[in-house]
Coordinates of C-alpha atoms in Angstrom, one line a residue:
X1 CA 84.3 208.6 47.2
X2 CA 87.8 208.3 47.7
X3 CA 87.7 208.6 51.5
X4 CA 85.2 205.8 51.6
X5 CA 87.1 203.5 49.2
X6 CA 90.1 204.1 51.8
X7 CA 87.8 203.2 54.5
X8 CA 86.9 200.1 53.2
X9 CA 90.4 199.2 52.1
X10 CA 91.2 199.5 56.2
X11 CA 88.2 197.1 57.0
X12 CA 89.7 194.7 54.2
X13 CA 93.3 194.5 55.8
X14 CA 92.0 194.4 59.4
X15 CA 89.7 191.7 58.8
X16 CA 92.8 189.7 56.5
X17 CA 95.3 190.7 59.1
X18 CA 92.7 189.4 61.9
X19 CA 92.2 185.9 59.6
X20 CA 96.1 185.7 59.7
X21 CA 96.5 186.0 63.4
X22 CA 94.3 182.9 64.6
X23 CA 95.3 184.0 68.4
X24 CA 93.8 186.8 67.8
X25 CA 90.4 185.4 66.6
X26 CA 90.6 181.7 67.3
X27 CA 90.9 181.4 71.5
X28 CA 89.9 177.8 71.9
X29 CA 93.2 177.3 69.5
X30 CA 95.2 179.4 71.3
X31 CA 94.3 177.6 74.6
X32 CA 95.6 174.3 72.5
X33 CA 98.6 175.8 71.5
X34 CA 99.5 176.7 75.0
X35 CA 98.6 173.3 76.0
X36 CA 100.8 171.1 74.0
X37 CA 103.8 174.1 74.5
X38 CA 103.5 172.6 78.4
X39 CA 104.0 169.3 77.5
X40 CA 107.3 168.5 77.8
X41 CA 108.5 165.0 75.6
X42 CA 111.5 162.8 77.0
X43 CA 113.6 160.2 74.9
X44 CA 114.5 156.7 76.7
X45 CA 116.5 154.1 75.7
X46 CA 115.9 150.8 76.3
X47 CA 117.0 147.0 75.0
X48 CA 113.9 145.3 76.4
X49 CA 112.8 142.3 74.5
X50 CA 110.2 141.3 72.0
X51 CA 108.1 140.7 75.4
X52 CA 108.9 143.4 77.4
X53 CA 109.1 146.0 74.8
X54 CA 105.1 145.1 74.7
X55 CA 104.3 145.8 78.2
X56 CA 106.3 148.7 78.7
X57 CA 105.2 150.5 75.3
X58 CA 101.3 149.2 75.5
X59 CA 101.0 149.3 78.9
X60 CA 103.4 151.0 81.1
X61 CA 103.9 154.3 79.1
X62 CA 100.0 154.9 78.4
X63 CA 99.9 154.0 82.3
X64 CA 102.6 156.8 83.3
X65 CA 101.3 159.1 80.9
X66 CA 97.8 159.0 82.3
X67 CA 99.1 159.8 85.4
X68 CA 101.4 162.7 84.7
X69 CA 99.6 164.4 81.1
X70 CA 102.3 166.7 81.3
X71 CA 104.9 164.2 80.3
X72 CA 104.9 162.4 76.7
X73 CA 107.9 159.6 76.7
X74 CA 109.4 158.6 73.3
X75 CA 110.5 154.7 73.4
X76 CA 113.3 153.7 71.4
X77 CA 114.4 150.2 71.5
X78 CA 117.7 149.5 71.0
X79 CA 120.2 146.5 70.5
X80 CA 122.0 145.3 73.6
X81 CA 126.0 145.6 72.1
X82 CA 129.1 147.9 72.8
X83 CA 127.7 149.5 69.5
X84 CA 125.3 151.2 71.9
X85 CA 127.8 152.4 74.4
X86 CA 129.4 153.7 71.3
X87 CA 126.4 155.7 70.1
X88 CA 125.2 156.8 73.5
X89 CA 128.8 158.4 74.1
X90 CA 129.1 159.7 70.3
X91 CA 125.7 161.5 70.7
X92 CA 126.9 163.3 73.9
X93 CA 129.9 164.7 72.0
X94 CA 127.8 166.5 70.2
X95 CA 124.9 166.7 73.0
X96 CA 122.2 165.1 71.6
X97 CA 121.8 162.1 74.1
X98 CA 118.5 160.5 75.1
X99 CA 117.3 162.0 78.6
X100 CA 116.7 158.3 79.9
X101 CA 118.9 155.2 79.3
X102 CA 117.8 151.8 80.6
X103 CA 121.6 150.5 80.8
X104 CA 123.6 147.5 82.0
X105 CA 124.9 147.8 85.6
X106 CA 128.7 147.4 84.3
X107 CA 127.9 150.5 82.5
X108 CA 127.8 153.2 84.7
X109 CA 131.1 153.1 85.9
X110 CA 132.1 154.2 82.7
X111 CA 129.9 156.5 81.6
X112 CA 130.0 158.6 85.2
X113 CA 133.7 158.6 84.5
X114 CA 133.1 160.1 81.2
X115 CA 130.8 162.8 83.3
X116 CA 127.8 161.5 80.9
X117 CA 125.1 161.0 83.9
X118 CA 123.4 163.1 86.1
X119 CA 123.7 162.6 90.1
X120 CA 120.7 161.4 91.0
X121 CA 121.2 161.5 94.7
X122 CA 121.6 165.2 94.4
X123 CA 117.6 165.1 94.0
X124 CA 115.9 166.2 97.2
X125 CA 113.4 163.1 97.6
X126 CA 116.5 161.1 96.5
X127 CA 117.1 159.5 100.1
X128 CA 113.6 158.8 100.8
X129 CA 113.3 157.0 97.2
X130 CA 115.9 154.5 97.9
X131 CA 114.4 153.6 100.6
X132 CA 112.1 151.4 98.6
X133 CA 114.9 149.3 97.0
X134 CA 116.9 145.8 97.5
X135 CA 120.2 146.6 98.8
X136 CA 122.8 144.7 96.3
X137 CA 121.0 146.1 92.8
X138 CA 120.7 149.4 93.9
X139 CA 124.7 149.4 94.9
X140 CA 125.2 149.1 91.6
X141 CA 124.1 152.1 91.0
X142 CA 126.3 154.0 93.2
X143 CA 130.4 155.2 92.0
X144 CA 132.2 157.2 94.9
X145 CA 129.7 159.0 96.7
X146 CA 127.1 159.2 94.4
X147 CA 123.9 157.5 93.1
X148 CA 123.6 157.9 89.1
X149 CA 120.3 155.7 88.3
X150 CA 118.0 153.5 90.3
X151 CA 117.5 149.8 89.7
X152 CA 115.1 148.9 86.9
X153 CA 115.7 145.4 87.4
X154 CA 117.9 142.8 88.4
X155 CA 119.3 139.0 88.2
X156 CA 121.4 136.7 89.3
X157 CA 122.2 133.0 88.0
X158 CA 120.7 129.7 89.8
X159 CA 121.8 126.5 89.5
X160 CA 119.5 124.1 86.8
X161 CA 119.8 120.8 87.5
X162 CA 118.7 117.4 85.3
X163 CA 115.9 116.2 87.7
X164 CA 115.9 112.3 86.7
X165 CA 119.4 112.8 87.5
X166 CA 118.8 114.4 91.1
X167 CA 116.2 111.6 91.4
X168 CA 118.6 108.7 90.4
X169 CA 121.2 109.4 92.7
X170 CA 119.0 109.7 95.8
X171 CA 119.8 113.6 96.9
X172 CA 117.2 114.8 99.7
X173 CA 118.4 118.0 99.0
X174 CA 120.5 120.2 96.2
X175 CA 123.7 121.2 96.4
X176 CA 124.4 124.0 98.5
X177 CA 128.1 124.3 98.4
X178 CA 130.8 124.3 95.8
X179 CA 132.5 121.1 97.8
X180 CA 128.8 119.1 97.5
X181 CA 128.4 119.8 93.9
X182 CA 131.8 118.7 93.5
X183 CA 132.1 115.8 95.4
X184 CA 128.8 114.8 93.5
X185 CA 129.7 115.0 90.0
X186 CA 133.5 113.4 90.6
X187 CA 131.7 110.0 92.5
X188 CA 129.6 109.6 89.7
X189 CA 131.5 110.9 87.0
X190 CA 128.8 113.4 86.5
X191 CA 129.6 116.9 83.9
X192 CA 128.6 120.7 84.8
X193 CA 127.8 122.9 81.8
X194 CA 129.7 126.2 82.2
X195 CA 129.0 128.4 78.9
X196 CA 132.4 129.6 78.4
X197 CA 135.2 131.2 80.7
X198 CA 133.9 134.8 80.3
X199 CA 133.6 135.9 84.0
X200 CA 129.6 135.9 83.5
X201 CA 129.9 132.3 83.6
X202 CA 133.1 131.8 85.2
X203 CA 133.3 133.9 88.2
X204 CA 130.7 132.3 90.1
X205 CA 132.3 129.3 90.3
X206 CA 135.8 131.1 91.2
X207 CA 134.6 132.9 93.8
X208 CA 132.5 130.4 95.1
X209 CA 135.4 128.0 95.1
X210 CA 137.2 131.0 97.1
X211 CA 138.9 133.0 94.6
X212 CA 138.8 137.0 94.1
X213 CA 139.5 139.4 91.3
X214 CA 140.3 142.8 93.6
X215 CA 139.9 144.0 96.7
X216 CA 137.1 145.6 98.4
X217 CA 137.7 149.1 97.2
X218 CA 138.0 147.8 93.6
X219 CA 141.6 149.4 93.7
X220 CA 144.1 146.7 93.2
X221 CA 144.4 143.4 91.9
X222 CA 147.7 142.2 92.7
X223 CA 147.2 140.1 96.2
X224 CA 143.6 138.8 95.5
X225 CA 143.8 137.7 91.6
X226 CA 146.9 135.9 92.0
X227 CA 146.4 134.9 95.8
X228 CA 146.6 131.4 96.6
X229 CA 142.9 130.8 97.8
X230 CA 142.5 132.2 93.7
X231 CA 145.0 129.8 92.5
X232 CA 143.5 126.8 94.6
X233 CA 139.6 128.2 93.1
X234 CA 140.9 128.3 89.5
X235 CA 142.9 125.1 90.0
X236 CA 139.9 123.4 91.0
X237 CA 138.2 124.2 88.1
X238 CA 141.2 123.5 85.5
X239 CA 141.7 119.9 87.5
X240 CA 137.4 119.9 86.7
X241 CA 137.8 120.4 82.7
X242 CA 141.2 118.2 82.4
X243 CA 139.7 115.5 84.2
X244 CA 136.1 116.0 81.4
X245 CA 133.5 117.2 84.4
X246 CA 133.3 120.3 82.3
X247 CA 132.8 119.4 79.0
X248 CA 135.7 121.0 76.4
X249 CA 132.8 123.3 74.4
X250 CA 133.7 126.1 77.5
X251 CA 136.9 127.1 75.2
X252 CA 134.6 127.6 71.9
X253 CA 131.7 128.6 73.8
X254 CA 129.6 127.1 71.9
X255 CA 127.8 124.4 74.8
X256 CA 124.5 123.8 74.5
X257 CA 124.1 124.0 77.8
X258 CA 120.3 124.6 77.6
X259 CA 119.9 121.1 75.6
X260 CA 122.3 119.2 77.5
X261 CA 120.7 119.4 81.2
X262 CA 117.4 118.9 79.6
X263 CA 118.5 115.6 78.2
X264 CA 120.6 115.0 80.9
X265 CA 124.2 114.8 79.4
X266 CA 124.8 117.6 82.1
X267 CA 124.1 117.6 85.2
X268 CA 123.8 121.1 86.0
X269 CA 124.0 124.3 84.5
X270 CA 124.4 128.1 85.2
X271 CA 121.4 130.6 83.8
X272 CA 120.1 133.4 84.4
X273 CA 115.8 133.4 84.8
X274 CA 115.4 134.0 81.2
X275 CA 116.2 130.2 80.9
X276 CA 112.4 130.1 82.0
X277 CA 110.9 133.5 80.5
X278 CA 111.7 133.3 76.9
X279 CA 109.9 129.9 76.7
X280 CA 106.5 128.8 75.1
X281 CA 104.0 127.3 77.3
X282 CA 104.6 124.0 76.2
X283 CA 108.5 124.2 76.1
X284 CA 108.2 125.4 79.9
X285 CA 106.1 122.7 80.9
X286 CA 108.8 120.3 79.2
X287 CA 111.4 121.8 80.8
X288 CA 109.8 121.8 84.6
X289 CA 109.5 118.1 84.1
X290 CA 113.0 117.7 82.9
X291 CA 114.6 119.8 85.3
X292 CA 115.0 121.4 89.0
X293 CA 116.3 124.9 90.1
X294 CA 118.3 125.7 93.2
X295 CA 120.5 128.3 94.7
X296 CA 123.9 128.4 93.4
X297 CA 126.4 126.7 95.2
X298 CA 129.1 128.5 97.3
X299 CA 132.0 127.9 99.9
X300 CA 131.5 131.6 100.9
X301 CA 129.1 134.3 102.1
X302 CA 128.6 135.4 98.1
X303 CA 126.5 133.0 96.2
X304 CA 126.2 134.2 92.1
X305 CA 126.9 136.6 90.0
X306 CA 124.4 140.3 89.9
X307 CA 123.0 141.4 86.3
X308 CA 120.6 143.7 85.5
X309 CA 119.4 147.2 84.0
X310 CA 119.3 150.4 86.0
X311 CA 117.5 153.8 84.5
X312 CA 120.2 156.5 84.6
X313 CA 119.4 160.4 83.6
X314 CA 121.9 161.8 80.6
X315 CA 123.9 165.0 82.0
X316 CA 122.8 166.8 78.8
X317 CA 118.9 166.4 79.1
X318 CA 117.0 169.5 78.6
X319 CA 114.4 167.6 80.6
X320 CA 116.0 166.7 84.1
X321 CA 112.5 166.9 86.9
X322 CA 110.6 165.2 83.9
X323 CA 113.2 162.4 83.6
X324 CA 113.5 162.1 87.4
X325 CA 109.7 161.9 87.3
X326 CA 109.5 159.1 85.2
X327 CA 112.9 157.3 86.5
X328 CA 111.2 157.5 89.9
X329 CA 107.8 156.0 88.4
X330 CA 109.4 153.2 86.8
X331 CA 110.5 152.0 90.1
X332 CA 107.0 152.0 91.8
X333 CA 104.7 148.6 92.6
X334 CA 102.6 148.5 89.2
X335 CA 105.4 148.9 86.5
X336 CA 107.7 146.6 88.4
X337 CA 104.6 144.2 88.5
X338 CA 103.7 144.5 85.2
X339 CA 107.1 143.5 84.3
X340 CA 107.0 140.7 86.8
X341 CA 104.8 139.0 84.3
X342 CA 108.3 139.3 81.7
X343 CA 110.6 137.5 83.8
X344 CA 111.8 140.7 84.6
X345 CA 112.7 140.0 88.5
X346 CA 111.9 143.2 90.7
X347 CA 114.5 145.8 92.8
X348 CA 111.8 147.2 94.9
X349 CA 111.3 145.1 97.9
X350 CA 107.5 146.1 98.4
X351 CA 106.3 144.3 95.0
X352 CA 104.7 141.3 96.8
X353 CA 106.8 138.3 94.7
X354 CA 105.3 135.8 97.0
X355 CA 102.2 134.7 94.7
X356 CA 104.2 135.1 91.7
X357 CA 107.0 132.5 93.3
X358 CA 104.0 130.4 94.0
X359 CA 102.9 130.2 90.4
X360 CA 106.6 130.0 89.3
X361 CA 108.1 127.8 91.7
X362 CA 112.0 127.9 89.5
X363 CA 112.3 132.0 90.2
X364 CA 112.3 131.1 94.3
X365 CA 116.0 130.5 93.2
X366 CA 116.5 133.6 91.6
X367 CA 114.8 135.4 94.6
X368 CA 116.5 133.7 97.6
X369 CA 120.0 134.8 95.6
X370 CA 120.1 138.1 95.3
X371 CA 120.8 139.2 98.6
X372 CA 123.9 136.8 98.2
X373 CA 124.9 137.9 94.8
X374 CA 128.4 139.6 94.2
X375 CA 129.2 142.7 91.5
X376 CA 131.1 142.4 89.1
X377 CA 134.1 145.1 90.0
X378 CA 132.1 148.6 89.0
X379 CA 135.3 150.3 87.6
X380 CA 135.6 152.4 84.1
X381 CA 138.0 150.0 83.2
X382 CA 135.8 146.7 83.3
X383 CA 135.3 145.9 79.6
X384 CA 139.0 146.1 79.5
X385 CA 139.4 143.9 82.9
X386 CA 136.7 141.5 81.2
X387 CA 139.0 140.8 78.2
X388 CA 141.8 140.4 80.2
X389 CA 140.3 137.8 82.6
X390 CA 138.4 136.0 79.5
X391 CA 142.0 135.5 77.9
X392 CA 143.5 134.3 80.4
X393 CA 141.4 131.6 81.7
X394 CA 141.3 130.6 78.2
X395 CA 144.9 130.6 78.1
X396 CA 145.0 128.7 81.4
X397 CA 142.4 126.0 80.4
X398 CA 144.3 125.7 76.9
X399 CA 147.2 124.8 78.7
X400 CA 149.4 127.8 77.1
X401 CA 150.4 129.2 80.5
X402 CA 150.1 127.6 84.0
X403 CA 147.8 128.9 86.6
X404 CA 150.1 130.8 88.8
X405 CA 152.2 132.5 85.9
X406 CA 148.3 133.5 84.1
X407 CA 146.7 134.8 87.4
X408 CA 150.2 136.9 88.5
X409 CA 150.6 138.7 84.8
X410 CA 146.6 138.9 84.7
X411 CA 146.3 140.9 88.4
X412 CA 149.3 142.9 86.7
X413 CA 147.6 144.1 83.5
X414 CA 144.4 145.1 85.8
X415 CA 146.3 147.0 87.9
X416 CA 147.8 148.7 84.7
X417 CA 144.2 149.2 83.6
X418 CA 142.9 150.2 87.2
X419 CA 145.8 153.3 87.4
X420 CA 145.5 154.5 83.8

């Protein structure tokens, strides 16, 4: 009796040791366990908008996802500020970055120098990728030698003009250089609507009056800030606001710039494509009847200003291939497209743009300038170098320092900035 109650006992665990062990006795769970260990989930960050944010997490993720099952990605929107730069380069501190960051062009400068991002053209299908890309956006991808994202995106400003005010005046064509528009507005006492002297809004009409910050290798100032074809540029434009062709909100920065060429109290203005994007139906059909896009002006070979997002891989991703994967994805025909729809202006050359243009007749502005557009200096120290060029064309247009004496102490400081 005793030797059979033991027996029994040893059935009992077995069978309770076998219900505790589901790989044991469960193989189509085991099979899912494996499964979902092979997945592998990446993190980006992104500040798309209300818009974008929709197509990329509705459509675009579910797209790429179908396409590669062994990748999940993780979208997390966040707020385009220096707060983010702040918690992107606290989190690697203490390595627990995103693997994907959908970041500003003027970023990357800084964030290589703080060793944060992966070399991207260290990838072996690296060369024949950018292949597939516009030449200026994905420059700005590139510090030293190497690549560190692709372009995700990328814009440039165009010049809006007041149509009934392009009408009235009898122009058979817009301006095309900085001397036209010029000419222009002083014979009929005409006002342009620059935002406010941050070099976003200023520099295009610097340089395209002439004027440089640095030289080619982004090394030195001194020579090109404080040059006299920068001195003539910026003294054109001083000469512009004393005289009231730029209207005195550029100091606050608080022109309503957007307002002003609809109604026609300005001329022209600066923006960036979103001036078209962001709006309602309606609001968009107002504004087409109310206004006209062109190229932006220039007396030189470089036209406007280049903006725009690249997709850069963290050093401290666990998740490198999957994030180069998906990176690579992002850059292909149908995202790009499907951002199209956004305002979100494409880096890679083979999305066909031409029926889109059609529709949207204002972006053949934004399209034709891009290949013309100029960088702003990609150096670590640019945030820095942006405060002290925004100071001192305030400074300048205040009347507090004269422009010889604020452009020579200026290309001073960035050297001081550029060597430290």
């Amino acid at each position: 009796m005793i030797r059979f109650r033991t027996t029994i006992i040893l059935i009992l665990l077995l069978v309770l040791s076998a219900c505790g062990n589901q790989h044991i006795i469960d193989h189509s769970k085991q099979v899912k366990l494996s499964d979902e260990n092979s997945v592998e989930e990446i993190e980006i960050w992104h500040t798309y908008s209300d818009e974008e944010t929709r197509i990329f997490e509705n459509e675009i993720i579910p797209l790429f996802e179908e396409k590669y099952p062994g990748i999940d990605v993780k979208s997390v929107r966040q707020p385009h500020s220096k707060q983010l730069m702040s918690a992107l380069i606290s989190r690697a501190s203490v390595n627990r970055t995103p693997d994907v960051v959908r970041m500003d062009i003027t970023w990357i400068p800084k964030f290589v120098h703080l060793d944060l991002l992966y070399p991207i053209s260290e990838f072996d299908d690296f060369e024949l990728v950018k292949t597939r890309f516009l030449q200026n956006p994905l420059e700005s991808n590139r510090f030293g030698k190497n690549y560190y994202g692709l372009p995700l995106n990328t814009n440039v400003k165009a010049a809006i003009y007041n149509k009934e005010a392009v009408e009235r005046l009898g122009l058979d064509h817009l301006p095309e250089t900085m001397d036209e528009l010029i000419g222009i507005v002083k014979e009929n006492n005409l006002k342009i609507g620059i935002s406010d002297v941050s070099p976003w809004n200023s520099l295009p009409y610097f340089y395209g009056l002439g004027g440089k910050v640095m030289n080619k290798d982004y090394t030195k100032a001194s020579g090109y800030l404080d040059s006299k074809e920068s001195i003539s540029a910026l003294k054109e434009l001083l000469g512009l606001y004393q005289n009231g062709y730029i209207p005195p909100e550029v100091l606050s920065g608080y022109a309503e710039t957007w307002q002003n060429v609809s109604s026609g109290d300005y001329f022209m203005i600066d923006e960036g494509p979103w001036f078209y994007s962001v709006r309602s139906e309606n609001d968009l059909s107002l504004v087409n009847q109310r206004t006209v896009s062109g190229v932006f002006p220039s007396n030189g070979e470089e036209r406007s200003i280049l903006g725009g997002e690249n997709a850069v891989i963290t050093k401290g991703t666990k998740h490198r291939e999957a994030s180069w994967t998906f990176v690579k994805w992002m850059t292909t025909e149908e995202p790009q497209s499907l951002l199209l729809k956004a305002g979100l202006l494409p880096t890679n050359k083979r999305v066909e743009i031409s029926k889109f243009a059609e529709e949207y007749p204002y972006y053949k502005s934004y399209i034709e300038s891009i290949d013309e557009a100029f960088l702003r200096p990609p150096v670590p120290q640019w945030e820095e170098i942006n405060t002290i060029l925004t100071n001192t064309f305030r400074n300048i247009f205040s009347g507090e320092v004269s422009v010889e004496e604020g452009l020579k102490k200026a290309a001073a400081d960035i050297d001081r900035q550029l060597s430290s």
